[in-house]
């Protein structure tokens, strides 16, 4: 398993000098990439390295910046790859990977709802979990304030 | 053409008979439906209903010392504890208020596991519907009453039931 | 010229009209609260668009305010038919992140409970799929067996559905005496009586075959591209099971087969589920044989403040349940991302429904088997 990881790391460093490639203690290859190259990087790992199965796209709010975490498996080589991309909080725009992995479509729509990240080139950018007319902000951001009326706490009156 | 139709009819009849045989077999098997509330299932030990306050059998008092650990551990803040305040504002080891809000409680057992004084147990009282939301907030007397009238056990860190 | 003839000619003149048909959210065949907006041309669906989020409660935000161990009861509510698998997924991730050791016996108990839960979930899927097809009796059969299984669960965990049983570093309590016999009895009955009955009752029925064979075909490429998981992936001929291919917990100690079928139609997915129940039974039997004595709870550090991030996954009944955790050295999780298999599976619906009959989209939803606690989170 680690041989494959070595190979993947080697190819990635060769192709994209300047990205941070490491291996986590759980046997996954981790890539930290600038957001400009995400589309190229995704296409490269999909086509050249056979990482064909995207499991999730998760956003994380680190207050100063947002981070997108892609977790991709290679069903052939039994390898796992994590790509991390930092995104500006205010001007959160990233290239979509939905044209490369079709399954990213809904995951990116979810990240759009929850963090307000815009995905360029997304085939269908609409809210998915939140209502279409939701105005309350992006719930998973750390500065989100729930403005909906609270349920009153019950107190014993008799 | 005719063979196809006949074949279909044959197949359909066969599967119909087979299906009905399975259904007929059920005539012999014991009935497992329980007509609640006329009949009741025997609940297994450790079945989780709602938490109840344990009463010390010798003294007849609650074991609870109002330490508030359970209130802190409850994920949904269903518990409200306040200690009796004696002279000079000192807290006594006895609860003045112990309210359990069953409108919030999800019967998860975490409070029972957290209690360090063996004062809280999980009872199998599950028939707690009331006509009024207010009545779903149980005070300490009611919780003690539930402990007395129901099977209650305390299951924590890896013991056997 | 008869009147019908005249109408037909008129319709041809006007051209085909599109009809927009709204299914759900309160529709008996949508397994929860799914709304599908379908565009029809005659009986054929040209476009189907699932609308989800009716059960959305933002699990991921709620748990950011709770401590690491308080999250466990809430994970039950994600996929409410596979509670132990959910708990296992979460607990495994936290344990890996914090470096907590788990005693041997606890691992075995977790595996046994997970596999039992897989059986319970597949039994329900059997029933609901039959009901989607219009056969009501098998639904009752599936439910009966599941109820009996839940009785068995209740003896250990104290609850029928929301078990809250798996703990960090172990499980809450040991198995009661004589419980293993009950389970083995149930498994014997399942293999010898129940599943053959199901075959007689439903699977060998010509109507069942006509409605499921070759309908709703999902190709290998699409299954991978959409990130389909579990029985849907394996029903399309992809030999992938996390339990075997990336063993977590102690799954590398058991000998079992990964069921795959090449066809990728409703029948294949359905049969993968049926056969998986038998494989699960095999695992449970082996686990009972190998299970050592000993404690079921290890030591949890009093202050649990893990740092770093981790993605860890388990194979649930609906596929890969993945958890992405970020800890910032606090007693609360900084971020929990729940990778729900049903979410990915449901995203295939527009593709699969295209060109189908309206009656078949109900079956398609049935084989995708989405659980809305998990899709909407
Ligand atoms: S059982 Fe759970 S929800 Fe209910 S009071 Fe105890 S900790 Fe709170
Ligand atoms: S029930 Fe237990 S944990 Fe709760 S206040 Fe009383 S002694 Fe403390």
Coordinates of C-alpha atoms in Angstrom, one line a residue, chain C:
Chain C
X1 CA -64.4 8.9 -38.2
X2 CA -65.0 7.9 -34.6
X3 CA -64.5 10.4 -31.9
X4 CA -61.4 8.7 -30.5
X5 CA -59.8 8.8 -33.9
X6 CA -60.5 12.4 -34.2
X7 CA -59.0 13.2 -30.8
X8 CA -55.9 11.2 -31.7
X9 CA -55.5 13.2 -34.9
X10 CA -55.9 16.4 -33.0
X11 CA -53.3 15.4 -30.5
X12 CA -50.9 14.7 -33.2
X13 CA -51.5 18.0 -34.7
X14 CA -50.9 19.8 -31.5
X15 CA -47.8 17.8 -30.7
X16 CA -46.9 16.0 -27.5
X17 CA -47.3 18.0 -24.4
X18 CA -45.0 17.9 -21.4
X19 CA -46.5 17.2 -18.0
X20 CA -44.9 18.1 -14.8
X21 CA -45.7 15.7 -12.1
X22 CA -44.8 16.3 -8.5
X23 CA -44.1 13.2 -6.3
X24 CA -44.0 13.8 -2.6
X25 CA -42.8 15.0 -0.2
X26 CA -45.7 13.2 1.5
X27 CA -46.0 10.3 -0.8
X28 CA -46.2 6.8 0.5
X29 CA -43.6 5.4 -1.8
X30 CA -40.8 7.9 -1.3
X31 CA -39.3 6.3 1.9
X32 CA -39.5 9.4 3.9
X33 CA -39.7 13.0 2.8
X34 CA -38.4 13.1 -0.7
X35 CA -39.9 15.3 -3.4
X36 CA -39.2 14.4 -7.0
X37 CA -40.3 16.8 -9.7
X38 CA -40.7 14.7 -12.8
X39 CA -41.3 15.9 -16.4
X40 CA -43.3 13.4 -18.3
X41 CA -43.8 12.8 -22.0
X42 CA -46.7 10.4 -22.0
X43 CA -45.7 7.7 -19.5
X44 CA -42.0 8.3 -19.9
X45 CA -39.9 10.5 -17.6
X46 CA -37.7 12.9 -19.4
X47 CA -36.4 14.6 -16.4
X48 CA -36.5 13.9 -12.7
X49 CA -35.2 16.2 -10.1
X50 CA -35.0 15.2 -6.5
X51 CA -35.7 18.0 -4.0
X52 CA -34.2 17.2 -0.6
X53 CA -33.6 18.9 2.7
X54 CA -37.0 18.5 4.3
X55 CA -35.4 16.7 7.3
X56 CA -32.5 19.0 7.5
X57 CA -31.5 19.9 11.0
X58 CA -27.8 20.6 10.5
X59 CA -26.4 17.7 12.5
X60 CA -22.9 19.0 11.7
X61 CA -23.6 22.4 13.3
X62 CA -25.3 21.0 16.4
X63 CA -22.5 18.7 17.3
X64 CA -20.0 21.6 17.2
X65 CA -21.5 22.7 20.5
X66 CA -21.3 19.2 22.1
X67 CA -18.5 17.3 23.6
X68 CA -16.9 14.4 21.8
X69 CA -18.8 11.8 23.7
X70 CA -22.2 13.6 23.6
X71 CA -22.2 13.3 19.8
X72 CA -22.7 9.5 19.9
X73 CA -26.5 9.5 20.5
X74 CA -27.0 12.0 17.7
X75 CA -25.2 9.9 15.1
X76 CA -27.9 7.3 15.7
X77 CA -30.4 9.6 14.1
X78 CA -28.5 10.0 10.9
X79 CA -29.2 6.6 9.3
X80 CA -31.9 5.5 11.7
X81 CA -31.9 2.0 10.3
X82 CA -28.2 1.4 10.8
X83 CA -27.6 3.0 14.2
X84 CA -24.7 0.9 15.3
X85 CA -22.9 1.3 12.1
X86 CA -23.2 5.0 12.4
X87 CA -21.9 5.0 16.0
X88 CA -19.1 2.8 14.9
X89 CA -18.1 5.1 12.2
X90 CA -18.0 8.1 14.4
X91 CA -16.3 6.4 17.4
X92 CA -13.7 4.8 15.2
X93 CA -12.8 8.2 13.8
X94 CA -12.4 9.8 17.3
X95 CA -10.5 6.8 18.5
X96 CA -8.0 7.0 15.7
X97 CA -7.6 10.8 16.1
X98 CA -7.1 10.6 19.9
X99 CA -5.2 7.3 19.9
X100 CA -7.5 5.4 22.2
X101 CA -7.1 1.7 22.5
X102 CA -10.1 -0.6 22.3
X103 CA -10.2 -4.0 24.1
X104 CA -10.4 -7.0 22.0
X105 CA -13.8 -8.2 23.2
X106 CA -15.3 -4.8 22.5
X107 CA -14.2 -5.0 18.9
X108 CA -15.9 -8.3 18.5
X109 CA -19.1 -7.0 20.1
X110 CA -19.1 -4.0 17.8
X111 CA -18.7 -6.2 14.8
X112 CA -21.5 -8.5 15.9
X113 CA -23.8 -5.6 16.5
X114 CA -22.9 -3.9 13.2
X115 CA -23.6 -7.0 11.2
X116 CA -26.9 -7.7 13.0
X117 CA -27.9 -4.1 12.2
X118 CA -27.0 -4.7 8.6
X119 CA -29.3 -7.7 8.6
X120 CA -32.1 -5.6 10.2
X121 CA -31.6 -2.9 7.6
X122 CA -31.7 -5.2 4.7
X123 CA -34.8 -7.0 6.0
X124 CA -36.6 -3.7 5.9
X125 CA -35.3 -2.9 2.5
X126 CA -36.6 -6.2 1.3
X127 CA -40.0 -5.3 2.7
X128 CA -40.2 -1.8 1.4
X129 CA -39.0 -2.7 -2.0
X130 CA -41.8 -5.3 -2.3
X131 CA -44.3 -2.7 -1.2
X132 CA -43.0 -0.3 -3.8
X133 CA -43.8 -3.0 -6.3
X134 CA -47.3 -3.4 -4.9
X135 CA -46.8 -6.6 -3.0
X136 CA -47.9 -5.9 0.6
X137 CA -47.5 -9.3 2.2
X138 CA -43.7 -9.5 2.0
X139 CA -43.5 -6.1 3.7
X140 CA -45.1 -7.6 6.8
X141 CA -42.8 -10.6 6.7
X142 CA -39.8 -8.3 6.5
X143 CA -41.1 -6.3 9.4
X144 CA -41.8 -9.3 11.5
X145 CA -38.3 -10.5 11.3
X146 CA -36.9 -7.1 12.0
X147 CA -39.1 -6.7 15.1
X148 CA -37.8 -10.0 16.4
X149 CA -34.3 -8.8 15.8
X150 CA -35.0 -5.6 17.6
X151 CA -36.1 -7.6 20.6
X152 CA -32.7 -9.2 20.5
X153 CA -31.1 -5.7 20.3
X154 CA -33.1 -4.4 23.2
X155 CA -31.7 -7.1 25.5
X156 CA -28.2 -5.7 25.0
X157 CA -28.5 -2.0 24.3
X158 CA -31.8 -1.2 26.1
X159 CA -33.4 0.4 23.1
X160 CA -34.9 -0.8 19.9
X161 CA -33.6 1.8 17.5
X162 CA -31.6 4.6 19.1
X163 CA -29.1 2.3 20.8
X164 CA -26.4 4.7 22.0
X165 CA -24.4 1.6 22.7
X166 CA -20.9 2.1 21.3
X167 CA -18.7 4.2 23.5
X168 CA -15.3 5.7 23.0
X169 CA -12.9 2.9 23.8
X170 CA -15.4 0.1 23.9
X171 CA -19.1 -0.6 24.3
X172 CA -21.4 0.4 27.1
X173 CA -22.1 -2.9 28.6
X174 CA -21.2 -6.6 28.2
X175 CA -23.5 -9.1 26.5
X176 CA -26.0 -10.7 28.8
X177 CA -25.7 -14.4 29.5
X178 CA -27.3 -16.6 26.9
X179 CA -27.6 -13.8 24.4
X180 CA -25.4 -15.5 21.8
X181 CA -27.6 -18.5 21.7
X182 CA -30.6 -16.4 20.9
X183 CA -28.7 -14.7 18.1
X184 CA -27.5 -18.0 16.6
X185 CA -31.0 -19.3 16.8
X186 CA -32.3 -16.3 14.9
X187 CA -29.6 -16.7 12.3
X188 CA -30.4 -20.3 11.8
X189 CA -34.0 -19.4 11.3
X190 CA -33.1 -16.6 9.0
X191 CA -31.0 -18.9 6.7
X192 CA -33.1 -22.0 6.8
X193 CA -36.7 -20.7 7.0
X194 CA -37.0 -17.0 6.4
X195 CA -34.9 -16.4 3.3
X196 CA -36.2 -19.4 1.4
X197 CA -39.7 -18.2 2.3
X198 CA -38.8 -14.8 0.8
X199 CA -37.7 -16.6 -2.4
X200 CA -41.0 -18.4 -2.6
X201 CA -43.0 -15.4 -1.6
X202 CA -41.5 -12.8 -3.8
X203 CA -38.3 -13.4 -5.7
X204 CA -39.3 -16.3 -7.8
X205 CA -42.5 -14.5 -8.8
X206 CA -42.8 -13.8 -12.5
X207 CA -44.2 -10.3 -11.9
X208 CA -41.3 -9.5 -9.6
X209 CA -38.8 -10.6 -12.2
X210 CA -40.6 -8.8 -15.0
X211 CA -40.5 -5.6 -13.1
X212 CA -37.0 -5.7 -11.9
X213 CA -34.9 -7.6 -14.4
X214 CA -33.2 -5.2 -16.8
X215 CA -34.9 -2.2 -15.4
X216 CA -33.0 0.8 -14.1
X217 CA -29.6 -0.3 -15.3
X218 CA -26.7 1.6 -13.8
X219 CA -23.4 1.1 -15.6
X220 CA -20.1 0.5 -13.9
X221 CA -18.7 3.8 -15.1
X222 CA -21.7 5.8 -13.8
X223 CA -21.7 4.0 -10.5
X224 CA -18.1 5.0 -9.9
X225 CA -18.4 8.5 -11.3
X226 CA -21.3 9.3 -9.0
X227 CA -19.7 7.8 -5.9
X228 CA -22.4 5.2 -5.5
X229 CA -21.8 3.1 -2.4
X230 CA -22.6 -0.3 -1.0
X231 CA -25.1 -2.6 -2.7
X232 CA -25.6 -0.1 -5.5
X233 CA -21.9 -0.2 -6.4
X234 CA -21.7 -3.9 -6.0
X235 CA -24.9 -4.5 -7.9
X236 CA -23.2 -2.8 -10.9
X237 CA -20.3 -5.2 -10.8
X238 CA -17.7 -3.4 -8.9
X239 CA -16.0 -5.6 -6.4
X240 CA -15.5 -3.1 -3.6
X241 CA -16.2 -3.5 0.1
X242 CA -14.4 -1.5 2.7
X243 CA -14.7 -4.4 5.1
X244 CA -12.4 -6.5 2.9
X245 CA -10.5 -3.9 0.8
X246 CA -9.5 -1.5 3.5
X247 CA -10.3 -3.5 6.7
X248 CA -11.1 -1.4 9.7
X249 CA -11.7 -2.6 13.3
X250 CA -11.1 -6.4 13.1
X251 CA -12.7 -7.3 9.8
X252 CA -9.5 -8.8 8.4
X253 CA -10.0 -11.7 10.8
X254 CA -13.2 -13.0 9.2
X255 CA -13.7 -15.0 6.1
X256 CA -16.6 -13.8 4.0
X257 CA -17.4 -13.1 0.4
X258 CA -18.2 -9.8 -1.2
X259 CA -21.3 -10.2 -3.2
X260 CA -21.2 -8.6 -6.6
X261 CA -23.5 -8.8 -9.5
X262 CA -22.8 -7.7 -13.0
X263 CA -26.2 -6.6 -14.3
X264 CA -26.6 -3.3 -12.5
X265 CA -30.4 -3.5 -12.6
X266 CA -33.0 -3.5 -9.8
X267 CA -32.8 -7.3 -9.5
X268 CA -29.0 -7.3 -9.1
X269 CA -29.1 -4.6 -6.3
X270 CA -31.9 -6.4 -4.6
X271 CA -30.2 -9.8 -4.7
X272 CA -26.9 -8.3 -3.4
X273 CA -28.8 -7.2 -0.3
X274 CA -30.4 -10.6 0.1
X275 CA -27.1 -12.4 -0.2
X276 CA -25.3 -10.0 2.0
X277 CA -27.5 -11.0 4.9
X278 CA -26.2 -14.5 4.7
X279 CA -22.6 -13.2 4.6
X280 CA -23.3 -11.1 7.6
X281 CA -24.6 -14.2 9.4
X282 CA -21.4 -15.9 8.5
X283 CA -19.3 -13.1 10.1
X284 CA -21.4 -13.2 13.2
X285 CA -20.9 -16.9 13.6
X286 CA -17.2 -16.5 13.3
X287 CA -17.1 -13.6 15.6
X288 CA -18.9 -15.6 18.3
X289 CA -16.4 -18.4 17.9
X290 CA -13.4 -16.2 18.1
X291 CA -14.6 -13.8 20.8
X292 CA -12.3 -13.7 23.8
X293 CA -13.3 -13.0 27.4
X294 CA -12.2 -9.8 29.0
X295 CA -13.2 -6.2 29.6
X296 CA -15.4 -4.3 27.1
X297 CA -14.3 -0.8 28.1
X298 CA -10.8 0.5 27.9
X299 CA -9.3 3.6 29.4
X300 CA -10.6 6.9 28.1
X301 CA -8.4 9.8 29.0
X302 CA -10.3 12.1 31.4
X303 CA -9.7 15.1 29.2
X304 CA -10.2 14.2 25.6
X305 CA -8.7 16.9 23.5
X306 CA -7.6 15.5 20.2
X307 CA -5.9 17.7 17.6
X308 CA -5.6 17.3 13.9
X309 CA -8.0 16.0 11.2
X310 CA -8.9 12.6 10.0
X311 CA -11.2 10.9 7.4
X312 CA -12.3 7.4 8.4
X313 CA -15.0 5.3 7.0
X314 CA -16.9 2.1 7.7
X315 CA -19.1 0.0 5.4
X316 CA -22.7 0.5 6.5
X317 CA -25.7 -1.3 5.0
X318 CA -26.0 1.5 2.4
X319 CA -22.4 1.9 1.7
X320 CA -19.5 3.9 2.9
X321 CA -20.3 6.0 6.0
X322 CA -17.4 8.4 6.2
X323 CA -16.6 10.8 9.0
X324 CA -14.2 13.7 8.6
X325 CA -13.3 15.2 11.9
X326 CA -11.3 18.2 12.8
X327 CA -10.2 18.7 16.3
X328 CA -8.6 21.9 17.6
X329 CA -7.4 20.6 21.0
X330 CA -10.7 21.4 22.6
X331 CA -13.3 19.2 24.3
X332 CA -15.6 19.8 21.4
X333 CA -15.2 18.8 17.8
X334 CA -14.2 21.7 15.6
X335 CA -15.9 20.2 12.5
X336 CA -17.7 17.0 11.9
X337 CA -18.5 16.2 8.3
X338 CA -20.7 13.2 7.7
X339 CA -20.3 11.5 4.4
X340 CA -23.7 9.9 4.1
X341 CA -23.9 7.0 1.5
X342 CA -27.6 7.7 0.8
X343 CA -26.7 11.3 -0.2
X344 CA -24.4 10.1 -3.0
X345 CA -26.7 7.3 -3.9
X346 CA -29.7 9.5 -4.3
X347 CA -27.8 11.9 -6.6
X348 CA -27.9 9.1 -9.2
X349 CA -31.7 9.3 -9.4
X350 CA -31.9 11.9 -12.2
X351 CA -29.7 9.7 -14.3
X352 CA -31.5 6.5 -13.6
X353 CA -35.0 7.9 -13.9
X354 CA -34.5 9.3 -17.3
X355 CA -36.4 7.4 -19.9
X356 CA -38.2 5.2 -17.3
X357 CA -41.9 4.8 -16.8
X358 CA -43.5 6.6 -13.9
X359 CA -44.3 3.4 -12.2
X360 CA -40.6 2.4 -12.3
X361 CA -39.2 5.5 -10.7
X362 CA -40.9 4.3 -7.4
X363 CA -38.9 1.1 -7.7
X364 CA -35.7 3.0 -8.5
X365 CA -36.1 5.0 -5.3
X366 CA -36.8 1.7 -3.6
X367 CA -33.5 0.1 -4.7
X368 CA -31.5 3.2 -4.1
X369 CA -32.9 2.9 -0.6
X370 CA -32.2 6.4 0.7
X371 CA -32.7 7.1 4.3
X372 CA -33.6 10.7 4.8
X373 CA -32.2 11.2 8.2
X374 CA -28.9 10.7 6.5
X375 CA -29.5 12.5 3.2
X376 CA -30.7 15.7 4.8
X377 CA -28.7 15.4 8.0

